[in-house]
Short mmCIF file of C-alpha atoms and ligand atoms in Angstrom, two decimals:
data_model
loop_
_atom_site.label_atom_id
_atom_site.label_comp_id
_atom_site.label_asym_id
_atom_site.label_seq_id
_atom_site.Cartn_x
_atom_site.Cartn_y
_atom_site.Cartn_z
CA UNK A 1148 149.18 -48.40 51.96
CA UNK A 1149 147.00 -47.01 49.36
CA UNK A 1150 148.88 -44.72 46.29
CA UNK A 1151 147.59 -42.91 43.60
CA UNK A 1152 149.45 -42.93 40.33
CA UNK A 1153 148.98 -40.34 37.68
CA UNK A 1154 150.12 -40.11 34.32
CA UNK A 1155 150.66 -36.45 33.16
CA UNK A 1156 149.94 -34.47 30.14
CA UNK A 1157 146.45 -34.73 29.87
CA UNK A 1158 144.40 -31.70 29.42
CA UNK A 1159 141.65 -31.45 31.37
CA UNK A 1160 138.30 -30.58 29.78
CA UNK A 1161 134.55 -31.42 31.45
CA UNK A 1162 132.43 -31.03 34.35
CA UNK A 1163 132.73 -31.97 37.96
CA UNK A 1164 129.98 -32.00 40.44
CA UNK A 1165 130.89 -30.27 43.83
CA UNK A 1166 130.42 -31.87 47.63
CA UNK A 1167 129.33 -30.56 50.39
CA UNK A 1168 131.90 -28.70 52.92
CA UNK A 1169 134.02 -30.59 55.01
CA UNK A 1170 134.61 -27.52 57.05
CA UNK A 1171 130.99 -27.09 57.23
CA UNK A 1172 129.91 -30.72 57.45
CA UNK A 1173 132.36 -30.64 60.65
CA UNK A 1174 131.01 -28.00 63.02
CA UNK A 1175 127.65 -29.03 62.09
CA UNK A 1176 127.88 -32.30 62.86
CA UNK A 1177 129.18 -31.38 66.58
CA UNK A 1178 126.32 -28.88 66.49
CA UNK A 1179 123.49 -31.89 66.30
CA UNK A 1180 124.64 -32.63 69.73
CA UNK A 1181 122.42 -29.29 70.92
CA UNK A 1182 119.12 -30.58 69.49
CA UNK A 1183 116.47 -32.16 71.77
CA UNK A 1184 114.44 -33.60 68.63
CA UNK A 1185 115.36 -35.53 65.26
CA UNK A 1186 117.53 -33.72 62.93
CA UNK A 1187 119.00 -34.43 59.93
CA UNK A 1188 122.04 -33.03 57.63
CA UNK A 1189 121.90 -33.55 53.79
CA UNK A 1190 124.71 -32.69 51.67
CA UNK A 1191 126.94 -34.74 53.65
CA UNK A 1192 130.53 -35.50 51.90
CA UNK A 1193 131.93 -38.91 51.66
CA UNK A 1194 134.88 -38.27 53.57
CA UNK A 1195 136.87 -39.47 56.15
CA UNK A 1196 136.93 -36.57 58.87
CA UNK A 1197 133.06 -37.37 58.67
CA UNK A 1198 133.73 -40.90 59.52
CA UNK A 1199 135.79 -40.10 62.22
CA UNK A 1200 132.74 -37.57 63.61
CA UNK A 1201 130.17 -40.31 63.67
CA UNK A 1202 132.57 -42.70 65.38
CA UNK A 1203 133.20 -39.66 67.95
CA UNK A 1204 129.41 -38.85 68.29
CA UNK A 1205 128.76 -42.57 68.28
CA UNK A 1206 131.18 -42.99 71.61
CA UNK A 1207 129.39 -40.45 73.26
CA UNK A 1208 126.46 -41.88 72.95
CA UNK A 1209 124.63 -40.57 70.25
CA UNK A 1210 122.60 -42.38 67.59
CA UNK A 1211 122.88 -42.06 64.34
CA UNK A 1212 122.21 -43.06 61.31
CA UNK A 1213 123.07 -42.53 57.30
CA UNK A 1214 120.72 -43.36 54.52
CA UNK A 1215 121.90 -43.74 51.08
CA UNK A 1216 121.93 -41.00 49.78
CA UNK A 1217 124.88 -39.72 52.82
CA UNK A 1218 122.29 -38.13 54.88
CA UNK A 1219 122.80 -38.30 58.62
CA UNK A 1220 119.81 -38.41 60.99
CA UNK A 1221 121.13 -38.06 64.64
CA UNK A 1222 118.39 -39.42 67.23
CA UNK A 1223 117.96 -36.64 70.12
CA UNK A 1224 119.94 -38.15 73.60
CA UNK A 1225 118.89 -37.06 77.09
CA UNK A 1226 122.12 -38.34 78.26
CA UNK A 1227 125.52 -38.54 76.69
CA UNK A 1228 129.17 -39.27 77.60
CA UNK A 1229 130.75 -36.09 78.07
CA UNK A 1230 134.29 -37.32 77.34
CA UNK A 1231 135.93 -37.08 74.42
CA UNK A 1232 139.18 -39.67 74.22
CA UNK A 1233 142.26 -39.43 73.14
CA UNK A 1234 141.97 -42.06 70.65
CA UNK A 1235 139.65 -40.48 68.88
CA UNK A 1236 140.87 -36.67 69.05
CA UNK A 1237 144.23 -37.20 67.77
CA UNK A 1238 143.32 -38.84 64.37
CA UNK A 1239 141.11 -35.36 63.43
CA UNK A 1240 142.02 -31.73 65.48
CA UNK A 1241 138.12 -30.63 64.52
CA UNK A 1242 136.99 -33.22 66.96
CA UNK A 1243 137.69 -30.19 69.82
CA UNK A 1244 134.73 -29.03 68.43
CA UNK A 1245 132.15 -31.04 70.63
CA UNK A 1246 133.62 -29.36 73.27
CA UNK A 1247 131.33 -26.38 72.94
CA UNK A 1248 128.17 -28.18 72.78
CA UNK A 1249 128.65 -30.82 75.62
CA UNK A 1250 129.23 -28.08 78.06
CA UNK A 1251 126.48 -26.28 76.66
CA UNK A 1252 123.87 -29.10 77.28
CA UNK A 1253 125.38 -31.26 79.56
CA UNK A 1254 127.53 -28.57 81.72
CA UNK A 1255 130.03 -31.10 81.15
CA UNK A 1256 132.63 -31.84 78.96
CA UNK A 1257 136.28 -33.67 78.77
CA UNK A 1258 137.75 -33.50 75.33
CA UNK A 1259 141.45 -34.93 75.00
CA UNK A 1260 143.77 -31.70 73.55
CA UNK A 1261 144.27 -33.20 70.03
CA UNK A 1262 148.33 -32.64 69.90
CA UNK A 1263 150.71 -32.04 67.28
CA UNK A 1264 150.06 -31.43 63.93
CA UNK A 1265 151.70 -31.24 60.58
CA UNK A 1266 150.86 -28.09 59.56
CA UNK A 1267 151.74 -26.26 62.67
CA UNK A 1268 151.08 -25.93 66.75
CA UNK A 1269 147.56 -25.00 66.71
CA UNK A 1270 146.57 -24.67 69.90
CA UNK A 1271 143.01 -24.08 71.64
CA UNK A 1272 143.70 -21.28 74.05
CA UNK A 1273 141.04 -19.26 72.81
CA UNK A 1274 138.39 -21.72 72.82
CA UNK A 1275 139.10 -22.20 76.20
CA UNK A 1276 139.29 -18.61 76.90
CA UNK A 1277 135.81 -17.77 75.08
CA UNK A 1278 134.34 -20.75 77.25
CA UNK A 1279 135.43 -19.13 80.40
CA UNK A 1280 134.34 -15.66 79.26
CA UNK A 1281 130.47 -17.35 79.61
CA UNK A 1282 131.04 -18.56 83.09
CA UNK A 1283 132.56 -21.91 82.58
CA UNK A 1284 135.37 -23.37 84.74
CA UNK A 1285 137.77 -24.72 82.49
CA UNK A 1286 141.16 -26.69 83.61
CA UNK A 1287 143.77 -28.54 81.31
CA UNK A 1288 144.72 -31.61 83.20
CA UNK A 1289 146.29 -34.88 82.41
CA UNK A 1290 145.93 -34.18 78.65
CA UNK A 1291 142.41 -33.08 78.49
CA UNK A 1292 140.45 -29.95 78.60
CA UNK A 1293 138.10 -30.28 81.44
CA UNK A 1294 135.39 -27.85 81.29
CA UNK A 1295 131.95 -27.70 83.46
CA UNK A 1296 129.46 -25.42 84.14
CA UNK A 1297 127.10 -26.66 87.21
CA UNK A 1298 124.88 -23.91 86.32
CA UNK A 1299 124.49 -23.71 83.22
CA UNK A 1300 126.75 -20.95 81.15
CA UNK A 1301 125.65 -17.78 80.84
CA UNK A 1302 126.45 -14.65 78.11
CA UNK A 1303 129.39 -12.82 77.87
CA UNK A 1304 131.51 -10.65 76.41
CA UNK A 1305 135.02 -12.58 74.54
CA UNK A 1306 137.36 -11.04 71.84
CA UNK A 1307 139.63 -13.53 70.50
CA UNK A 1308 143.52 -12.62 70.64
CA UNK A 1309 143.66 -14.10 66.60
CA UNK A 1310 141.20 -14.70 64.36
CA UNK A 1311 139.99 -18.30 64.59
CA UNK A 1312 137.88 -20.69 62.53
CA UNK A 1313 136.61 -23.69 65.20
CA UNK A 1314 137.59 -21.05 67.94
CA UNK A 1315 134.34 -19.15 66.60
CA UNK A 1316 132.56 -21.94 66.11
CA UNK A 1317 132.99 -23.82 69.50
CA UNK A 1318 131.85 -20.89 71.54
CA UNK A 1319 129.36 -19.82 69.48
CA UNK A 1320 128.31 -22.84 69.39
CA UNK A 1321 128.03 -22.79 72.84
CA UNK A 1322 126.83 -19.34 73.79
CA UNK A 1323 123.54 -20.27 71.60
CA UNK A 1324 122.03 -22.32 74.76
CA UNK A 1325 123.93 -19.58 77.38
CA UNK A 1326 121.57 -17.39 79.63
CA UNK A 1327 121.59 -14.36 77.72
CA UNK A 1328 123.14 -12.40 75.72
CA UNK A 1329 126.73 -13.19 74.37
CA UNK A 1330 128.88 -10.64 72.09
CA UNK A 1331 132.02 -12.28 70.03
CA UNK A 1332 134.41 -10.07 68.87
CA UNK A 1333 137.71 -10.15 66.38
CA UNK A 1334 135.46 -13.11 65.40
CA UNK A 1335 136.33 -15.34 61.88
CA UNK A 1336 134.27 -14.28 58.78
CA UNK A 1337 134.51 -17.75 57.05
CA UNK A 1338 132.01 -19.02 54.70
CA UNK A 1339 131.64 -22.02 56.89
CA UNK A 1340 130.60 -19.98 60.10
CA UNK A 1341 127.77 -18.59 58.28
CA UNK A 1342 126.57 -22.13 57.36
CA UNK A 1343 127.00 -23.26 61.15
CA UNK A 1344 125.38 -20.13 61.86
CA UNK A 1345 122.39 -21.02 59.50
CA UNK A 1346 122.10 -24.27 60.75
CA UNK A 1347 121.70 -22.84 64.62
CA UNK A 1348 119.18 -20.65 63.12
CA UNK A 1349 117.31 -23.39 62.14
CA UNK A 1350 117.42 -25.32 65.15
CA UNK A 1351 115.97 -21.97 66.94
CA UNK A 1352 118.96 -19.94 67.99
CA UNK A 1353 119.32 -16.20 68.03
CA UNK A 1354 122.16 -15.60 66.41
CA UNK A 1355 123.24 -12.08 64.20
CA UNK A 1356 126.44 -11.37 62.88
CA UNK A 1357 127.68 -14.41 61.90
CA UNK A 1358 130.53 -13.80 58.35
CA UNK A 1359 131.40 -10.52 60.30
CA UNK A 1360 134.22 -9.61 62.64
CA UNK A 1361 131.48 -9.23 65.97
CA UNK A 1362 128.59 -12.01 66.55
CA UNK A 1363 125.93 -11.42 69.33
CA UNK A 1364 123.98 -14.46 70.21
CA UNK A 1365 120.47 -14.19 71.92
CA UNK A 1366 120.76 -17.63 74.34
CA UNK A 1367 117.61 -19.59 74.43
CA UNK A 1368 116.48 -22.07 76.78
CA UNK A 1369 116.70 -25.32 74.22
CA UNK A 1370 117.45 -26.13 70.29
CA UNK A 1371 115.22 -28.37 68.54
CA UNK A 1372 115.80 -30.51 65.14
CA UNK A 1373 114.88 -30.36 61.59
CA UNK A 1374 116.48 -30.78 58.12
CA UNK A 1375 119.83 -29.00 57.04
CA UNK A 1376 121.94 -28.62 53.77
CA UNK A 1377 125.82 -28.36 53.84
CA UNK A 1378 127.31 -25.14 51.68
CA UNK A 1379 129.56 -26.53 48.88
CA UNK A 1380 133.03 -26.62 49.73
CA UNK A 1381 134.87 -23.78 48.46
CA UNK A 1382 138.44 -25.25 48.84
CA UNK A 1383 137.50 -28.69 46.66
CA UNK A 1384 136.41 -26.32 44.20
CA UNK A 1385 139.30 -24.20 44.26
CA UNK A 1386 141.00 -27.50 43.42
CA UNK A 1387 139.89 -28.47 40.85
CA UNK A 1388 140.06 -25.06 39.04
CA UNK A 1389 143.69 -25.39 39.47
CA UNK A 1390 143.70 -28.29 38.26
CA UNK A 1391 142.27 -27.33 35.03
CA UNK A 1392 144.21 -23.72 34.98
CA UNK A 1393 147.70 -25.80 35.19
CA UNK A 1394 146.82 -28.46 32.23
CA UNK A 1395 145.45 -25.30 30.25
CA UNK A 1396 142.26 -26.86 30.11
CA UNK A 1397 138.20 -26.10 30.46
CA UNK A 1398 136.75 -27.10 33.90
CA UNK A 1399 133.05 -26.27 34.62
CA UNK A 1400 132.24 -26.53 38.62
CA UNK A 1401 128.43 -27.72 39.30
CA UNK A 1402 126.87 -27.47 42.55
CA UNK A 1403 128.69 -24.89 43.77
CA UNK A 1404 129.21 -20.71 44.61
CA UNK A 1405 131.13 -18.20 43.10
CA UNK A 1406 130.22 -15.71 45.64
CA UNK A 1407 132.38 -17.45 48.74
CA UNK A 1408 135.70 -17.89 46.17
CA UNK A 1409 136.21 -14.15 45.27
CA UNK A 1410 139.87 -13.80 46.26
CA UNK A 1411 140.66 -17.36 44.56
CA UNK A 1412 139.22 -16.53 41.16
CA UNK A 1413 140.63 -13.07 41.20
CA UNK A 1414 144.11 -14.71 41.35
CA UNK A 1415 143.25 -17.57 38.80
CA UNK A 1416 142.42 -14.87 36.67
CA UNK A 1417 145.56 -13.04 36.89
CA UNK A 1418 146.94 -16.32 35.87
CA UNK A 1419 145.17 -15.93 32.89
CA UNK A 1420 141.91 -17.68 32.69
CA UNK A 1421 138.83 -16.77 31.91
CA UNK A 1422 136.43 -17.42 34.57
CA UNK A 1423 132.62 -17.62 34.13
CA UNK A 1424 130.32 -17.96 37.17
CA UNK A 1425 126.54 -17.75 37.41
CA UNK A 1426 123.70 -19.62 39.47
CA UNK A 1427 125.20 -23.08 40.78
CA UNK A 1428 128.27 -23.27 38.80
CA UNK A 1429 132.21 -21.34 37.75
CA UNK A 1430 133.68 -22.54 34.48
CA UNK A 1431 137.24 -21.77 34.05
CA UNK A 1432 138.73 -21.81 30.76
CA UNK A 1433 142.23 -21.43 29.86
CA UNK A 1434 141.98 -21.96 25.75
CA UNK A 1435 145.15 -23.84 25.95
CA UNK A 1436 147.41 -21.38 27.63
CA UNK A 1437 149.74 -21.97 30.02
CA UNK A 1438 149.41 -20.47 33.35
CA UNK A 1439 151.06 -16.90 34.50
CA UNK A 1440 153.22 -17.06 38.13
CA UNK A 1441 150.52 -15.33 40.56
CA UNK A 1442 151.60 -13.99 43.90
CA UNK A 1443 149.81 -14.04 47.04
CA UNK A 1444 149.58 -14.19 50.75
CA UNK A 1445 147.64 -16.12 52.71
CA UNK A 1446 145.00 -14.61 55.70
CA UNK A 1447 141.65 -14.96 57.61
CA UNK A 1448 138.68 -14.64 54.71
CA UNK A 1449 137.89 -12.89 52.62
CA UNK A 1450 141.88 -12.50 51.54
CA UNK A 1451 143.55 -15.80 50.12
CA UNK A 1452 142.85 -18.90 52.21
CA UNK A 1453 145.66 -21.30 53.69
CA UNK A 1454 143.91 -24.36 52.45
CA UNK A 1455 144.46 -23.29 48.73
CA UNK A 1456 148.00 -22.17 48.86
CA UNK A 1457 149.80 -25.77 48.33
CA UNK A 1458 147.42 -26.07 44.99
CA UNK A 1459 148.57 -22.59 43.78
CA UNK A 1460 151.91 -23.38 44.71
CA UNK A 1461 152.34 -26.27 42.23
CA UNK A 1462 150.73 -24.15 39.58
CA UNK A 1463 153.31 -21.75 40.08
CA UNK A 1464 155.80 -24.43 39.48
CA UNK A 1465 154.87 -24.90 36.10
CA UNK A 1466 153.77 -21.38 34.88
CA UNK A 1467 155.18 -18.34 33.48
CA UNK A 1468 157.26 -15.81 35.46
CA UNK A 1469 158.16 -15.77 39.07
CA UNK A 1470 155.67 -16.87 42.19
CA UNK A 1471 156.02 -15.51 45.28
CA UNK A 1472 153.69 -17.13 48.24
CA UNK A 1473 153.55 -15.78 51.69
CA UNK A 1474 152.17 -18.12 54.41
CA UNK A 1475 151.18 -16.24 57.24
CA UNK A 1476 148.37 -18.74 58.93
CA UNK A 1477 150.44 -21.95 59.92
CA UNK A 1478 154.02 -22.07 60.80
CA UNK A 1479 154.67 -25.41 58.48
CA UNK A 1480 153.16 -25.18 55.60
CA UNK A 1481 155.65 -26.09 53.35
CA UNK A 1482 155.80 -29.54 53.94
CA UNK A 1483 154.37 -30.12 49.87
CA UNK A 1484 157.62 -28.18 48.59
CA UNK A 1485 160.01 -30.47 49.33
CA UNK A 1486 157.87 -32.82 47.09
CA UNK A 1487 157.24 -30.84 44.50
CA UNK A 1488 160.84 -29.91 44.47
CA UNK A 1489 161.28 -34.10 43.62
CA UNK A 1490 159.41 -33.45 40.38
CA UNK A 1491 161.91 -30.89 39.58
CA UNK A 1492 160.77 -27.26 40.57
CA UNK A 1493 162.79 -24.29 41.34
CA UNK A 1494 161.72 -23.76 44.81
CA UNK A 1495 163.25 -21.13 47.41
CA UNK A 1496 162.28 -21.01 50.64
CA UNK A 1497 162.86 -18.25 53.26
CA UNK A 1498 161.10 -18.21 56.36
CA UNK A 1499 157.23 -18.46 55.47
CA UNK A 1500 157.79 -17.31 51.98
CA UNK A 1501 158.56 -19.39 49.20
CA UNK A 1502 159.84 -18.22 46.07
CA UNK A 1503 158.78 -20.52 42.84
CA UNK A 1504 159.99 -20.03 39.31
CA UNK A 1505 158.26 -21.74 36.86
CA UNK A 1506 160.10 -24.47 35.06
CA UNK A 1507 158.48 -25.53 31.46
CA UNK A 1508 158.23 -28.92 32.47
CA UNK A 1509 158.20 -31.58 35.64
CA UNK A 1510 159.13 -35.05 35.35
CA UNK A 1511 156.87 -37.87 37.26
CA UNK A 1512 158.61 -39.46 40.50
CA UNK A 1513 157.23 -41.11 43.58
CA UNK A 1514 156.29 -38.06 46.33
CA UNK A 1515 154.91 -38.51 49.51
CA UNK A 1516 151.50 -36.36 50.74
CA UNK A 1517 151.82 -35.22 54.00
CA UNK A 1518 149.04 -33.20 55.25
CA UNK A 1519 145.43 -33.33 53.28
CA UNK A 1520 146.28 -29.80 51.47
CA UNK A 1521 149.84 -31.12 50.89
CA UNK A 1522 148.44 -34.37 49.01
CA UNK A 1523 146.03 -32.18 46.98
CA UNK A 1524 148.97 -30.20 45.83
CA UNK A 1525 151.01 -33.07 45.04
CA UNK A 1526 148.17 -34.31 42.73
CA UNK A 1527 147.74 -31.62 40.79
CA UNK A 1528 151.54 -31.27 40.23
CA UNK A 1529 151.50 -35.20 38.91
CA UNK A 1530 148.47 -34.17 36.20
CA UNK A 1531 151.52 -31.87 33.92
CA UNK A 1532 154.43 -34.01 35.20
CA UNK A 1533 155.56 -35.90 32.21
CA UNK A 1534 155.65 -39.78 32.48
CA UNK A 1535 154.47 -41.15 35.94
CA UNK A 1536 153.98 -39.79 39.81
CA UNK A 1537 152.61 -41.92 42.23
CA UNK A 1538 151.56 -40.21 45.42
CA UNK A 1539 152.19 -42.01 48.71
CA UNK A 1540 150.44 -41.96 52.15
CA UNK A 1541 147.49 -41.05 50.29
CA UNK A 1542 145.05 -41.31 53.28
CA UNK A 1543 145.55 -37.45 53.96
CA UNK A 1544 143.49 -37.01 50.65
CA UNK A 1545 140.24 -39.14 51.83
CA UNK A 1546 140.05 -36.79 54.90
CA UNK A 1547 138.93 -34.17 52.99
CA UNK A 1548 138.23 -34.98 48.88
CA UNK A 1549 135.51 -37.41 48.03
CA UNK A 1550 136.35 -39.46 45.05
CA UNK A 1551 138.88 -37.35 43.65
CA UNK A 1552 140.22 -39.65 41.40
CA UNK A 1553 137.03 -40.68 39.79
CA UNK A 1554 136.41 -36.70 39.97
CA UNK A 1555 139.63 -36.16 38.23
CA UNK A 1556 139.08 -39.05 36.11
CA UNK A 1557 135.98 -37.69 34.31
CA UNK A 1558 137.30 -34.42 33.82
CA UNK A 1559 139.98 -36.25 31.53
CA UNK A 1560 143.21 -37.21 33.90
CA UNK A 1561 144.80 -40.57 33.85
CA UNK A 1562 144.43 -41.41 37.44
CA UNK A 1563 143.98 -44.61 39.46
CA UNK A 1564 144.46 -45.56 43.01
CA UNK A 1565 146.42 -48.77 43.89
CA UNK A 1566 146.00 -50.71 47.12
N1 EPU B 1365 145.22 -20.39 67.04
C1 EPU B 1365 145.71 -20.18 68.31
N2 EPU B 1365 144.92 -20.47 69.39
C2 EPU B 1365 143.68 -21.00 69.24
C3 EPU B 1365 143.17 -21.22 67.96
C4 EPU B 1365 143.97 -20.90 66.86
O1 EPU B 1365 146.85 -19.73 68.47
O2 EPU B 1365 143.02 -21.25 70.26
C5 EPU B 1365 146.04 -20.06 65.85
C6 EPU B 1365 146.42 -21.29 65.06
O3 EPU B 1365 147.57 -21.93 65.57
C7 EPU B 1365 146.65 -20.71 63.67
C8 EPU B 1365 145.62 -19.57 63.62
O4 EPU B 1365 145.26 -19.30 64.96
O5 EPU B 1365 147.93 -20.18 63.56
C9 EPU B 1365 144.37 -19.87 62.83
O6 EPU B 1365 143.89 -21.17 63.13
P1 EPU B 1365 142.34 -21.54 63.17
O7 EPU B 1365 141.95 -21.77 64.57
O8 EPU B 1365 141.55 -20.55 62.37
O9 EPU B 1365 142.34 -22.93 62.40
P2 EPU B 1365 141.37 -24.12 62.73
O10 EPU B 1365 140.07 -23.59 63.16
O11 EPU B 1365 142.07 -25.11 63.57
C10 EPU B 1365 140.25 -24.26 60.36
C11 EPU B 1365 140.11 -25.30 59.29
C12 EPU B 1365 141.47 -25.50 58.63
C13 EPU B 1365 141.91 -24.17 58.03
C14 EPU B 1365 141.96 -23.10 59.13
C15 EPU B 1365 142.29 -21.72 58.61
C16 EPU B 1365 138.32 -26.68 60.13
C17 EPU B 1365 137.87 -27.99 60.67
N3 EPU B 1365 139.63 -26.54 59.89
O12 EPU B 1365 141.21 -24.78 61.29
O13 EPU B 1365 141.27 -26.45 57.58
O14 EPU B 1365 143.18 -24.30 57.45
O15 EPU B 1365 140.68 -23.03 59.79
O16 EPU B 1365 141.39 -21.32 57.65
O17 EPU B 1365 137.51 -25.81 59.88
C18 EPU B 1365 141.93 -28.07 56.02
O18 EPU B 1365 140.74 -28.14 55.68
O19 EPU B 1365 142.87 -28.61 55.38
C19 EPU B 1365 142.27 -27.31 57.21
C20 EPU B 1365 143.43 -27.43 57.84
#
């Protein structure tokens, strides 16, 4: 099983270009299934979860295609399979997302319920719930959501019971080919719901709202194709401005937006660094310094997202003062403690809030990655441990970070990945 092994102490110091968003890339992908004519999605990142969406779209029938430059052209299909299998949902939880668009076109859909998780329950009550708030008849039986709508769906009215990323997304998705008019309420304001949303847009959807709390969708009668560009992904860049924060180096993010990483570079600069964003790029720049303990809590954007507290949490582990973190979006999201607590943190947990005091230094040891998030953490942490961490089960990492070794690698780490 592939490792990574890192050799601490470097500093890092360079520039990193930024993919596109795997929490984008996702939705999007599911969202090609609307489209009666040829489109194609540029900006595509090299990552696993992507993989495992073409293999999806592939078994229902779809055709598609990537060119060299990880562009995907998807061929339009008069006729799909409308079931999803297990097989296929359990490796990757987005993969409920194609439930929304089959019933939407087809007035069909079967998509296995994905199951556990390692970062919580997660279930898809209110995508089912949305669904049957335009019309559709929706049963969970034998492990799968069975939805269908003979006639078509049609608007409605749905606010969701907790905010919701691909809960959004699948019935908005779905509501943009529904007779009429559809309002969303208590809807998610992610970054990556306004790129979906832009991407409908293009295809010919009616769609306002979308990065607020209420979405109204005008339904039309069909989507067509055409050429679309995947937002940068906030959270990889997040990463690797940690990453530089905790060595007390220089990192300069290309490719990428300030604008959709406000609360993250509001708390890196409370950890002292000097951040400097403009068109394209953020450069972070802690002139040697060693990190300050930040605090935070995690919640629905624009407040501090889930997917960057494991990073912040080994930062905290080796800065100044006392960290408190607050997890209030998944139940187990810890997991990357334990770990860290291997390379010799002072760690406290109680309930979903752990309590880090920064130690002066870690020592290198073999940890195991757990979730994709988790492994990311776990990285960072083996950049300032002194002597050598090697990273196990390191498969969570290619499901969401392209190359991050090589990425890591040019900005100065020793890094390498062994078979
Ligand atoms: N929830 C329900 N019922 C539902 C849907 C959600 O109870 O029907 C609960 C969840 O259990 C959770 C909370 O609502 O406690 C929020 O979950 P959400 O549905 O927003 O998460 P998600 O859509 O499954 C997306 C990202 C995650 C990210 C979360 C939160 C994608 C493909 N995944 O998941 O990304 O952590 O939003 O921002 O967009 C990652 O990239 O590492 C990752 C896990």
């Amino acid at each position: 099983m592939a490792k990574i092994i890192i050799t601490g102490g470097n500093v890092l110091d360079g520039e990193v270009q930024i993919s596109g968003a795997k929490n984008a890339v996702l939705p999007i992908l599911c969202a090609t299934l609307l489209a009666e004519t040829t489109i194609s999605i540029g900006n595509v990142p090299h990552l696993h979860d992507v993989t495992t969406t073409m293999e999806l779209l592939g078994a229902l029938g779809v055709r598609l295609s990537v060119d060299d430059k990880l562009g995907i052209t998807v061929e339009p299909t008069a006729m799909v399979e409308t079931i999803a299998p297990y097989e296929l949902v359990k490796t990757m939880r987005a993969s409920i997302l194609v439930l929304g668009p089959l019933l939407a076109r087809h007035g069909h859909a079967e998509v296995s319920l994905p199951g556990g998780c390692a970062i919580g329950s997660r279930p898809v009550d209110q995508h089912i719930r949305g669904l049957i708030a335009l019309g559709a008849d929706v049963v969970v039986e034998n492990g799968f959501v069975k939805a269908r709508a003979d006639k078509g769906l049609r608007g409605g009215h749905y606010s969701f019971d907790m905010v919701t990323v691909t809960g959004t997304e699948n019935v908005l998705m779905a509501a943009a080919l529904a007779k009429g008019t559809t309002v969303l309420e208590n809807c998610a304001e992610e970054p990556e719901i306004v790129d979906l949303a832009n991407c409908l847009a293009m295809m010919g959807a009616r769609i306002e709202g979308a990065g607020k709390n209420r979405i109204v969708v005008e339904g039309v009668d069909s989507l067509h194709g055409g050429h679309y560009d995947v937002m940068p992904d906030r959270i990889e860049t997040g990463t690797f401005l940690v990453a530089g924060a905790m060595t007390g180096g220089r990192v300069l993010a290309r490719r990428t937006r300030a604008d959709i990483l406000e609360s993250v570079l509001h708390k890196l600069e409370e950890a002292g660094a000097h951040v400097n964003t403009g068109d394209g790029f953020i450069e972070l720049d802690m002139r040697g310094k060693r990190p300050k303990s930040v605090s935070l809590t995690t919640a629905p954007y624009p407040a501090f997202p889930t997917d960057m507290q494991a990073q912040f949490a080994a930062m905290n582990c080796i800065a100044d003062g006392v960290g408190v973190i607050r997890e209030t979006i998944f139940e187990n999201r810890f997991m990357h403690m334990n770990e860290l607590q291997r390379l010799g943190s002072d760690i406290q947990i109680e309930g979903n809030t752990a309590i880090i005091r920064g130690v002066e230094r870690l020592t290198g040891a073999p940890i195991m990655a757990t979730d994709l998030r988790a492994s990311a953490s776990l990285v960072l942490a083996g950049l300032v441990a002194q002597g050598e961490t090697t990273v196990d089960r390191i498969y969570h990492i290619d499901r969401g970070y392209e190359n991050i070794e090589e990425k890591l690698g040019g900005l100065g780490a020793k890094i390498r990945r062994v078979a």
